[in-house]
Each structure stands twice: as structure tokens, then as C-alpha cells.
Coordinates of C-alpha atoms and ligand atoms in Angstrom, one line a residue:
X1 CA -12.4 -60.6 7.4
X2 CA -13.1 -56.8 9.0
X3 CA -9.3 -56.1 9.9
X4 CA -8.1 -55.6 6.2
X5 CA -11.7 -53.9 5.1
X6 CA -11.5 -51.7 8.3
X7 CA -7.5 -51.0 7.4
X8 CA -8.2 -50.0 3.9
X9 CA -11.1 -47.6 5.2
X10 CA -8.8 -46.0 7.5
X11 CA -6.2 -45.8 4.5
X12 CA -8.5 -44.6 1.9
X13 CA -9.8 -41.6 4.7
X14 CA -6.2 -40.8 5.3
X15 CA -5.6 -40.3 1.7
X16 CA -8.5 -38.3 0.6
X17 CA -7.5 -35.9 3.6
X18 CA -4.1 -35.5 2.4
X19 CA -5.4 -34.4 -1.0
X20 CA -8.1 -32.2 0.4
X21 CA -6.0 -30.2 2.7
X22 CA -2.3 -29.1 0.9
X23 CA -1.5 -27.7 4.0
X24 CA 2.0 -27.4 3.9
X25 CA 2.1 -24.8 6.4
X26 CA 0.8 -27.3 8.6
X27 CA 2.8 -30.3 7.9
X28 CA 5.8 -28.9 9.3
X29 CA 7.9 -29.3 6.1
X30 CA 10.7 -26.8 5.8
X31 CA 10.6 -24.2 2.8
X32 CA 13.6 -24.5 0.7
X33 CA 14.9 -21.0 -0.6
X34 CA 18.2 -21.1 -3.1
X35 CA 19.8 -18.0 -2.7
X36 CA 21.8 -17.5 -6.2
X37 CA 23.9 -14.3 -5.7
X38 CA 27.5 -13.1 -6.1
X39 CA 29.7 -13.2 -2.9
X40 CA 32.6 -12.6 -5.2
X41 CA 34.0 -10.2 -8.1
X42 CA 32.2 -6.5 -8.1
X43 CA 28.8 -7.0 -7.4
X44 CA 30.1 -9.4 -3.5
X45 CA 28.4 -6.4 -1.3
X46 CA 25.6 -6.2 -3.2
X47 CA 24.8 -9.6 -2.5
X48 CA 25.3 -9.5 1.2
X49 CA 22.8 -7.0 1.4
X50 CA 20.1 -8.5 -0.5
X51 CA 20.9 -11.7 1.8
X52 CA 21.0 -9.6 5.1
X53 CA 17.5 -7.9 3.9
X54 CA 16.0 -11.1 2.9
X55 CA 16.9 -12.9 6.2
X56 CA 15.9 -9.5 8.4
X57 CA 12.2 -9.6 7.3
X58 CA 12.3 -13.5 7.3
X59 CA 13.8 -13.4 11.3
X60 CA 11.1 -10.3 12.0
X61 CA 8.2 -13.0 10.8
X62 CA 9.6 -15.6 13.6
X63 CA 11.8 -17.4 11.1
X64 CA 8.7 -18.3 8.8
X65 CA 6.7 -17.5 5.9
X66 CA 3.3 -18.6 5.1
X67 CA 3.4 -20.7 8.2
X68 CA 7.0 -22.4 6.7
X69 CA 9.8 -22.2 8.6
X70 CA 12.6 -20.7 6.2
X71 CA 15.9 -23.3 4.9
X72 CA 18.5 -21.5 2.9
X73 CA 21.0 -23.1 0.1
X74 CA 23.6 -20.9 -1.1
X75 CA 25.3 -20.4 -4.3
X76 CA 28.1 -17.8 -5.5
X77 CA 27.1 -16.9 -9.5
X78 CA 30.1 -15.2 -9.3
X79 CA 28.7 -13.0 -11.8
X80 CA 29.6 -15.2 -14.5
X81 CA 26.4 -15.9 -17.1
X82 CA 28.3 -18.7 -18.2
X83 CA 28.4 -20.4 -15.5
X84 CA 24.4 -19.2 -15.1
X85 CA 22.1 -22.2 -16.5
X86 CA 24.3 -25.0 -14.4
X87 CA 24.4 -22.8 -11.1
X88 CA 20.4 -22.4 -11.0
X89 CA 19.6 -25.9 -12.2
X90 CA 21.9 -27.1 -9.1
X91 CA 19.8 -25.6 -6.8
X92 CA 16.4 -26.7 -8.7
X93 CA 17.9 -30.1 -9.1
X94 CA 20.5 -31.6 -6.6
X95 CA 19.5 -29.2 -3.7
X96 CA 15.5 -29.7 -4.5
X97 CA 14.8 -25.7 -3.7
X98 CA 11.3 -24.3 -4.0
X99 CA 12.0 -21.1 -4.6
X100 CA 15.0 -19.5 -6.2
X101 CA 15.7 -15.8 -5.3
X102 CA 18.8 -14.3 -7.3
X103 CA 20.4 -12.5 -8.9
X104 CA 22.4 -9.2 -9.4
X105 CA 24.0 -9.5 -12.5
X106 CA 21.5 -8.9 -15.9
X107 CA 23.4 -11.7 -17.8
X108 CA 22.7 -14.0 -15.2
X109 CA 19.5 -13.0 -14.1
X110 CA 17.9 -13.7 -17.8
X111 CA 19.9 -17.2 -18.1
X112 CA 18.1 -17.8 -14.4
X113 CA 14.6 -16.5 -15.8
X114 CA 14.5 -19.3 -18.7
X115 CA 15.3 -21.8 -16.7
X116 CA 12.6 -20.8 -14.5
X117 CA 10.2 -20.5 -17.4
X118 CA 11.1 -23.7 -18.5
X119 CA 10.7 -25.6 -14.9
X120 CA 8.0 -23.4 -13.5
X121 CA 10.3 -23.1 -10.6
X122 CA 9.4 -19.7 -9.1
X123 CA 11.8 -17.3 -9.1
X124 CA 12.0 -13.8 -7.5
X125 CA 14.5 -11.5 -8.8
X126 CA 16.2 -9.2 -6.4
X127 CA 18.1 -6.9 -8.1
X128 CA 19.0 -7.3 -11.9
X129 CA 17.0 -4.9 -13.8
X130 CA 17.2 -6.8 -17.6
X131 CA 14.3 -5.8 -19.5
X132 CA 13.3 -9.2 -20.9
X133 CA 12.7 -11.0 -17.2
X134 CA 9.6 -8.9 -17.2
X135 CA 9.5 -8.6 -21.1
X136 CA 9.5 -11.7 -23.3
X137 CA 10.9 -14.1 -20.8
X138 CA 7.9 -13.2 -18.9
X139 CA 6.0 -15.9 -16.8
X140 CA 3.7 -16.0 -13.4
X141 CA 6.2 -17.5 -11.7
X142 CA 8.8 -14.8 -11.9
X143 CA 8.5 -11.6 -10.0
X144 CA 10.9 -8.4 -9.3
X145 CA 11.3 -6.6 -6.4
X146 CA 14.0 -4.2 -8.0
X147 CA 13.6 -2.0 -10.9
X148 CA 14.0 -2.4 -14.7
X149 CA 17.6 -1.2 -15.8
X150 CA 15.8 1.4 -18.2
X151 CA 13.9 3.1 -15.5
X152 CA 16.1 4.6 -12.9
X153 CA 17.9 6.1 -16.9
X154 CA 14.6 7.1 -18.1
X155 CA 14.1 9.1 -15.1
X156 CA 17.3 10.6 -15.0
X157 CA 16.6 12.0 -18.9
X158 CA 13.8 13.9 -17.7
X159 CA 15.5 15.4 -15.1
X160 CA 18.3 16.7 -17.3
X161 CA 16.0 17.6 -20.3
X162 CA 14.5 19.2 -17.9
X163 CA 18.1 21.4 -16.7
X164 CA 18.1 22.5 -20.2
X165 CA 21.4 20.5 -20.3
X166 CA 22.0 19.9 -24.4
X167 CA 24.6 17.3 -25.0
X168 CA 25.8 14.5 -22.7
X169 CA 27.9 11.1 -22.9
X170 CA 27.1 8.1 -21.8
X171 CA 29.7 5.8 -20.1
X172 CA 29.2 2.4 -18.6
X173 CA 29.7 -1.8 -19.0
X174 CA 28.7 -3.2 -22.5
X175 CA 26.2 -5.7 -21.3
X176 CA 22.7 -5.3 -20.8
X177 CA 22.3 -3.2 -17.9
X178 CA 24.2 -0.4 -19.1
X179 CA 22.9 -1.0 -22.9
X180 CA 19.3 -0.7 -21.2
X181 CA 20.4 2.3 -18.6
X182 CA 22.0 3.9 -21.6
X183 CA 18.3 3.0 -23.7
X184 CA 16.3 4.7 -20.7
X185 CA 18.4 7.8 -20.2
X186 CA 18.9 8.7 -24.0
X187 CA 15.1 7.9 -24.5
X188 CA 13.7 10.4 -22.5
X189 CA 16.6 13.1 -22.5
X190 CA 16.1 13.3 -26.4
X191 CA 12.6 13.3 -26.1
X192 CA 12.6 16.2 -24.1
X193 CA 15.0 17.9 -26.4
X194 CA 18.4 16.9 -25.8
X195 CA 21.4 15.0 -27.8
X196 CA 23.3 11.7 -26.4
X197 CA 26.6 13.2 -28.5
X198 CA 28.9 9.8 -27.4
X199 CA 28.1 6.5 -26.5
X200 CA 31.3 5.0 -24.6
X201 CA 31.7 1.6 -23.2
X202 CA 34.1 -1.0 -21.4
X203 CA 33.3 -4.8 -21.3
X204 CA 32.5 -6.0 -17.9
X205 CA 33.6 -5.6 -15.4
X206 CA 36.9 -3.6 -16.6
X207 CA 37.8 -0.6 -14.2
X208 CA 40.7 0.9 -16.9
X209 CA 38.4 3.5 -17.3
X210 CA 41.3 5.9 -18.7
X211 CA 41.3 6.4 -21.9
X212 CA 37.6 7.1 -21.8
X213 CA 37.8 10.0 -19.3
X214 CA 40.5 11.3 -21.5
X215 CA 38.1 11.1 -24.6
X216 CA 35.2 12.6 -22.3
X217 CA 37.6 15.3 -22.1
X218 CA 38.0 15.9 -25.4
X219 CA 34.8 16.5 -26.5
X220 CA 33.3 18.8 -23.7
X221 CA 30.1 17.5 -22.9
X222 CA 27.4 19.7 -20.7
X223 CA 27.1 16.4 -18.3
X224 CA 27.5 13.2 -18.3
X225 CA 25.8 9.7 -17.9
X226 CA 27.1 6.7 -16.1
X227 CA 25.5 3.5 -15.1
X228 CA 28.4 1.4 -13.0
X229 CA 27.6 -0.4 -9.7
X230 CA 29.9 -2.0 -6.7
X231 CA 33.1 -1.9 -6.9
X232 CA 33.6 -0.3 -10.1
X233 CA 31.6 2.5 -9.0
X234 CA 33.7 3.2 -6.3
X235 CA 36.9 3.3 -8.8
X236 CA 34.8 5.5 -11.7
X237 CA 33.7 8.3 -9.2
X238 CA 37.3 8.1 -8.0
X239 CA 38.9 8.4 -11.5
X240 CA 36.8 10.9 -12.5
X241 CA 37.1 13.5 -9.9
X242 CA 41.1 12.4 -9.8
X243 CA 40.8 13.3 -13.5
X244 CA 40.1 16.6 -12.8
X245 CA 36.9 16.3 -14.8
X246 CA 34.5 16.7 -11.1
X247 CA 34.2 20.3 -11.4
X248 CA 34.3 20.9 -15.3
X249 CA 31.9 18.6 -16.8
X250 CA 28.8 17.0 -14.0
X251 CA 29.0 13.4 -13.5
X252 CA 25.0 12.1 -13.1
X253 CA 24.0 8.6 -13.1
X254 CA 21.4 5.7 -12.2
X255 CA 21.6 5.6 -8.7
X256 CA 24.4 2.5 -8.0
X257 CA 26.7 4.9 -8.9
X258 CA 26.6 6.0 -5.4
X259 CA 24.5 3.5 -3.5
X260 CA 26.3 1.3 -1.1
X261 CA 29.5 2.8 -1.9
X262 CA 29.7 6.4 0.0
X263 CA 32.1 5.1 2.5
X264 CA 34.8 4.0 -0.4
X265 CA 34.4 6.9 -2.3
X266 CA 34.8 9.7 0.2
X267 CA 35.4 13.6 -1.0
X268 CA 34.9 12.0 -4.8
X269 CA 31.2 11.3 -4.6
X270 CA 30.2 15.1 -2.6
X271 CA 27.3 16.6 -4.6
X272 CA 26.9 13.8 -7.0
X273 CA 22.9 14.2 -8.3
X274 CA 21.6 10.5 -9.5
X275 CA 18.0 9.1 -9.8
X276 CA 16.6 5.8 -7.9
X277 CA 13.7 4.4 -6.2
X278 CA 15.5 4.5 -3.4
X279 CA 17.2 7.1 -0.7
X280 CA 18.9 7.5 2.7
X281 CA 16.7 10.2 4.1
X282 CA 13.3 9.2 2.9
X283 CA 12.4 10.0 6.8
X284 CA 9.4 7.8 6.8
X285 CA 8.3 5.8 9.9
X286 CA 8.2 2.5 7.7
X287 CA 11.8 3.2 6.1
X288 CA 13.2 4.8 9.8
X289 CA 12.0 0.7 11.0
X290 CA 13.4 -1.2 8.1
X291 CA 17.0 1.1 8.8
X292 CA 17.3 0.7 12.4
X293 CA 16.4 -3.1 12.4
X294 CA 19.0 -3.2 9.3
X295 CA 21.9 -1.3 11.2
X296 CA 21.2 -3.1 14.7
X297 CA 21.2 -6.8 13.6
X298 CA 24.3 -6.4 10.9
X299 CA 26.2 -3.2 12.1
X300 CA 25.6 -1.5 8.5
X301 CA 24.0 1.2 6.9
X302 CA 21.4 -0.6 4.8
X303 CA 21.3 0.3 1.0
X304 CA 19.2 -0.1 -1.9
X305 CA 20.0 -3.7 -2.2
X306 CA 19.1 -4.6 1.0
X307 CA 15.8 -3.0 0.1
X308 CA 14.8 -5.1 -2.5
X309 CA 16.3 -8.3 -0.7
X310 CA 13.5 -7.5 2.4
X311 CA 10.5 -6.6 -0.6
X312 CA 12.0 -10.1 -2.4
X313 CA 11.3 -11.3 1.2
X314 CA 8.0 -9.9 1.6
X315 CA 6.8 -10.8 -1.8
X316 CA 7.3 -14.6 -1.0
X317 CA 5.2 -14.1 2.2
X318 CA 2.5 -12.6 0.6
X319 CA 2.4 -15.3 -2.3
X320 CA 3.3 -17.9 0.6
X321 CA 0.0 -17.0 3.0
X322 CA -2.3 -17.2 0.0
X323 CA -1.6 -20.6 -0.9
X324 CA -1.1 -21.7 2.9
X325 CA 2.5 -22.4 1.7
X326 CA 2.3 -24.2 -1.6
X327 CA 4.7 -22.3 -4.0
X328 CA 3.2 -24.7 -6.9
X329 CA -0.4 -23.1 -6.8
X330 CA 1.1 -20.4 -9.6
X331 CA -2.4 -19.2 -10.0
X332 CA -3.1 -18.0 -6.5
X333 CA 0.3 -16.9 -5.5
X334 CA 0.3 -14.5 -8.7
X335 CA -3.1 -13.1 -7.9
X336 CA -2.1 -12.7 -4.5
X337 CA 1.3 -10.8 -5.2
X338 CA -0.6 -8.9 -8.2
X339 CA -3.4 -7.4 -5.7
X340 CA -1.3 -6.6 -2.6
X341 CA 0.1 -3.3 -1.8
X342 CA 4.1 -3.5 -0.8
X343 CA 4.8 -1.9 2.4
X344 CA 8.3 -1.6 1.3
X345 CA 11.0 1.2 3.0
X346 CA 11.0 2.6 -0.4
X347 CA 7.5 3.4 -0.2
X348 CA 4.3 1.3 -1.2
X349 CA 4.5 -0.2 -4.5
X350 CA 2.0 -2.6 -6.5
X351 CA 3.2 -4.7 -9.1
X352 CA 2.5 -4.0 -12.8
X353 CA 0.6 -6.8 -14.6
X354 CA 4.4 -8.1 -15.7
X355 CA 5.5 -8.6 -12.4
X356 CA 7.8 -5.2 -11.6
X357 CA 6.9 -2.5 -9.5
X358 CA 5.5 0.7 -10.1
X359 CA 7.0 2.8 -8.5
X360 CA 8.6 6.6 -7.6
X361 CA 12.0 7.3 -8.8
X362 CA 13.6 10.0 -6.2
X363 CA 16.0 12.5 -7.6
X364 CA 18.9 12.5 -4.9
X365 CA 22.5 14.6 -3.9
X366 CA 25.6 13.2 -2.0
X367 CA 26.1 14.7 1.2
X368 CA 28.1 13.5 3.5
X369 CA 27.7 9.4 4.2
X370 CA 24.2 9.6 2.4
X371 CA 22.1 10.2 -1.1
X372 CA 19.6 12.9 0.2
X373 CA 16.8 13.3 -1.8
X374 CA 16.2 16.5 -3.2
X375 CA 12.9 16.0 -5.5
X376 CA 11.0 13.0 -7.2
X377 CA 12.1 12.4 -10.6
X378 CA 9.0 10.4 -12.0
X379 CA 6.3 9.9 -10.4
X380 CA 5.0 6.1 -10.3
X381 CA 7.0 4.8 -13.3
X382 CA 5.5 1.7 -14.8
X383 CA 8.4 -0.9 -16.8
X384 CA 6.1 -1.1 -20.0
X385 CA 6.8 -5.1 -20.0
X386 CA 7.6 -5.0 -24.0
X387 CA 7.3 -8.2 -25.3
X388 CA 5.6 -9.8 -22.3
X389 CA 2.8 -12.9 -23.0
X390 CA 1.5 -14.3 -19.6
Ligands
PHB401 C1 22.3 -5.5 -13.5 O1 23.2 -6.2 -14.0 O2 21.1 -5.6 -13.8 C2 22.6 -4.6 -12.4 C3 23.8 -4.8 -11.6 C4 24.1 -3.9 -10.6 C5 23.2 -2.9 -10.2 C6 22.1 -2.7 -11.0 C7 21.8 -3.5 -12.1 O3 23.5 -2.1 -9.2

């Protein structure tokens, strides 16, 4: 009989063309993307503005990346690494994601990265700046479109080596952001000759911030140097100058001190110096764009967060047209990412070989509603990736 014979040509063609051509971008499959961030606790505006920059670039590509049109699943991480490992494999599991792109807090983010490692699920971190995602829990499936937490610290040492200032202290959370801000910061401020005299800490996120300002008092530093973010930077810079301790002893700090956070802290923040790889008056046509798309669509100043949500955005695209959509060629999408040039509002970046980018960290002043820059701290800083096997 030709019927069946003629069927199981037509079948066998049909298969060999599906396996031939991937094209996902054609098929018209949706791409999943889990968005883990906090929408509660500290850290909730910092995770609206990664979300808004994400969608923003995804909207100014027509909805779609690498030819996919964009679905998103949402989960609040709450900040919480305990509840880390089950929120992530949700998304991988039940909700069948492709891509997960999360997260703010360090503790969650490195709970996030192993499960990652251990699923091969790409995963494109946003924001938290814990060493080890691009250190030993390295992989080429996990990329960063932030910062490491030691380098916006590292660059803020050599600025106040550089003052001449002697002896600081350090204040901020005991996890490992402020560990690792702390680690940057005193690294390169006694390298260049200076002495971390105090290293003070809260567990997070506490705001009774106290009886430390009443022991920074005590001991008189020439400065000092603070990594706290969202809400809890609004109440330090607020408890500090209401301490009286504004105009006696400089407050510096990694740049979330005062990012995203002018409006709530007012008269406190005025003249605040701190160091980040972003700015509010970079002035560039690319970063002028990216801010007046940001404030029409949401009604908001955008912020460094929103930043790195867009480049997480961008990052997927990139990886997304090499593969014509197929998240699981690892190979391609990494080579893709690892040759492009970001054009990010920041200013172009290029990945290091771990996956974070190299990049310039701005030295910048309150004024106003906005962290002017006033100088560039260091020059294309490279995360050294300790610990990293790919
Ligand atoms: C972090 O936990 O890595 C973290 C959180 C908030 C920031 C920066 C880093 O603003």
C-alpha cells in the first residue's frame, strides 16, 4: 500500500525539519521569564525598578526578544534566603520558566545561583553584588548586569586614600553585601595608606542604628563608611545627621546609600560623596533616552536599579538573537553575551570572562533631588572572579 509509505515519508520529512531548524523564534512559542524579586520588606522599591527597567526595554523591542514575545511569572523573595532554594525552584519547576532574572538580596541571590548551577537554568542577576555568583558559584549560564558588592567599596577606598583621610569606620548589615563592601573599601583604603579603626555592624535588616552612632561618636573617626540600601538607607542618613554627627565626622558610602532614596531623605542626604557605576547627571544622549522613556512610561525618576533591570533586559536579547531564541544553546548565548558591547545608560560595558561587567565607578555629590557626578573613581574596574572554574 502507498498511503502508509507516503504518510511515513511525509512524517519522517516533518521530523528531520523540526530538528534541523530550533527556531523558536519562529514557532511562536512564548518566552517564559520568572521574575524573583522583593516587592516587600527594605529592598520593595528596589525591585519595582529593576521590573519597570526590564519591562521598558522589553516594551521598546515590540514586546519581544530574540524574535519571542516576552511572558512574565512573578515571585516576592521577600528578602528572605530561607525561603530562597523553594522560591526559585517554583518558578523552574511548577511555573516551567526559561529564564530566571532575580534578585536583590546577596543571601538570596547565591541560594538562586546554585540552583541554577545545578539545573543549568539560566539565570541573570540584576542587582545583588555577592562575590561568589561570579566567583566559585560561577557557571555560563549565570550572568550580572549589576556590580560586585566589593567594587562600588574598593572604589570608594581609593578615593579616600586618596583625601589623605587616616582612620575611618565602617557601618553596615552583617551579611554578605556589607561583609564584601566593607572587604572592598578597607582593601584599597589601607592599601593606599589608611586604617579601618572599627568595624560595626547590625544584622539584617535592623534600622536601631543607635547605639552605633553613639559609639561612632566616641571614637572620632576622620570619615566614615556605610554600605545600607532602601529603606534603611533612608533611616541611617536620617539618624545620622539627626545625631548631630553630619557636620563633625563625613558620612561616605557605596552608592545605595543614596540611590533611589533622595526624595525620603531630604536636607539629611545634601552633600553626601559616595561611589557607583551609576549617576543622575551622566548627560549622555544614550542615558538622557533611557531617563526620559523611564520617567514618561512610570512617572519616576529612574535609579540605579532600574539600570541594571533594562541591561538584565538587554543581556537576554543579545544572548536571545544569537541562538534565534533557544535559552538552552549555553554555548552560543555565552559567546554572544561575552563579545558584545552593552549600550547601557551607565555607559558601554563588556562583560569580564566571569560574567560581570567592567566597568567605571563615578565618584558622585548630593545635590538637590540628584547624585551629581563630580569625578570617576576607577576607571574600568574588573570583579577579579576569585574562585571562578567555567
Ligand atoms: C545585596 O544584597 O547584594 C545588595 C542589596 C542592595 C543593594 C546592593 C546590594 O542596593
Amino acid at each position: 500500500m502507498n498511503l502508509p509509505r507516503l504518510n511515513t515519508l511525509a512524517a519522517a520529512t516533518l521530523l528531520a525539519c523540526a530538528i534541523a531548524t530550533p527556531a523558536l523564534a519562529q514557532s511562536g512559542q512564548k518566552l517564559k521569564v520568572g521574575l524573583m524579586l522583593p516587592a516587600t520588606g527594605t529592598f520593595a522599591a528596589l525591585g519595582t525598578a529593576i521590573e519597570n527597567g526590564f519591562k521598558l526595554y522589553v516594551a521598546e523591542n515590540g514586546g519581544k526578544l530574540g524574535g519571542r514575545e516576552i511572558e512574565f511569572v512573578n515571585v516576592d523573595d521577600e528578602s528572605d534566603p530561607s525561603k530562597a532554594t523553594d522560591n526559585i525552584n517554583k518558578l523552574i519547576k511548577r511555573d516551567n520558566v526559561d529564564v530566571v532574572v532575580g534578585t536583590v538580596h546577596s543571601g538570596v541571590a547565591m541560594a538562586m545561583a546554585k540552583v541554577a548551577k545545578d539545573t543549568g537554568t539560566l539565570l541573570i542577576v540584576p542587582n545583588a553584588g555577592a562575590n561568589a555568583v561570579t566567583g566559585p558559584m560561577c557557571a555560563k549560564n549565570i550572568f550580572r548586569s549589576s556590580f560586585t558588592n566589593a567594587q562600588p567599596g574598593y572604589a570608594m577606598g581609593e578615593v579616600l586614600a586618596k583625601k589623605g583621610i587616616k582612620r575611618v569606620v565602617t557601618i553596615t548589615w552583617n551579611y554578605a553585601a556589607g561583609a564584601e563592601s566593607v572587604g572592598g573599601f578597607k582593601e584599597a583604603f589601607e592599601k593606599g595608606g589608611g586604617k579601618v579603626v572599627e568595624e560595626l555592624g547590625l544584622p539584617f535588616p535592623n534600622v536601631e542604628f543607635q547605639a552605633l552612632l553613639t559609639q561612632i561618636a566616641s571614637i572620632k573617626p576622620d570619615a566614615v563608611y556605610t554600605f545600607f540600601a532602601g529603606g534603611g538607607a533612608v533611616k541611617f542618613v536620617k539618624d545620622y545627621a539627626a545625631a548631630g554627627l553630619k557636620t563633625s565626622i563625613p558620612l561616605y558610602g557605596a552608592g545605595f546609600l543614596t540611590d533611589g532614596t533622595l526624595a525620603a531623605q531630604g536636607e539629611a542626604a545634601q552633600g553626601i560623596q559616595t561611589t557607583l557605576h551609576y549617576a543622575d547627571s551622566l548627560g549622555t544622549p544614550r542615558d538622557m533616552a533611557f531617563r526620559t522613556a523611564y520617567a514618561t512610561t512610570y512617572k519616576l525618576q529612574p535609579d540605579v536599579y532600574a539600570v541594571q533591570g533594562y541591561d538584565a533586559a538587554q543581556i537576554l536579547g543579545i544572548g536571545l538573537a544569537a541562538t534565534k531564541g533557544d535559552v538552552k544553546n549555553k554555548d552560543a548565548f555565552a559567546a554572544a553575551v561575552q563579545k558584545a558591547t552593552i549600550n547601557s545608560p551607565r555607559g558601554p560595558f563588556k562583560m569580564s570572562p566571569t560574567h560581570n561587567p567592567i566597568q567605571d565607578f563615578y565618584l558622585r555629590e548630593v545635590k538637590g533631588n540628584e547624585n551629581r557626578v563630580i569625578g570617576i573613581a576607577s576607571k574600568s574596574l574588573i570583579d577579579p572572579g576569585r574562585g571562578c572554574r567555567m
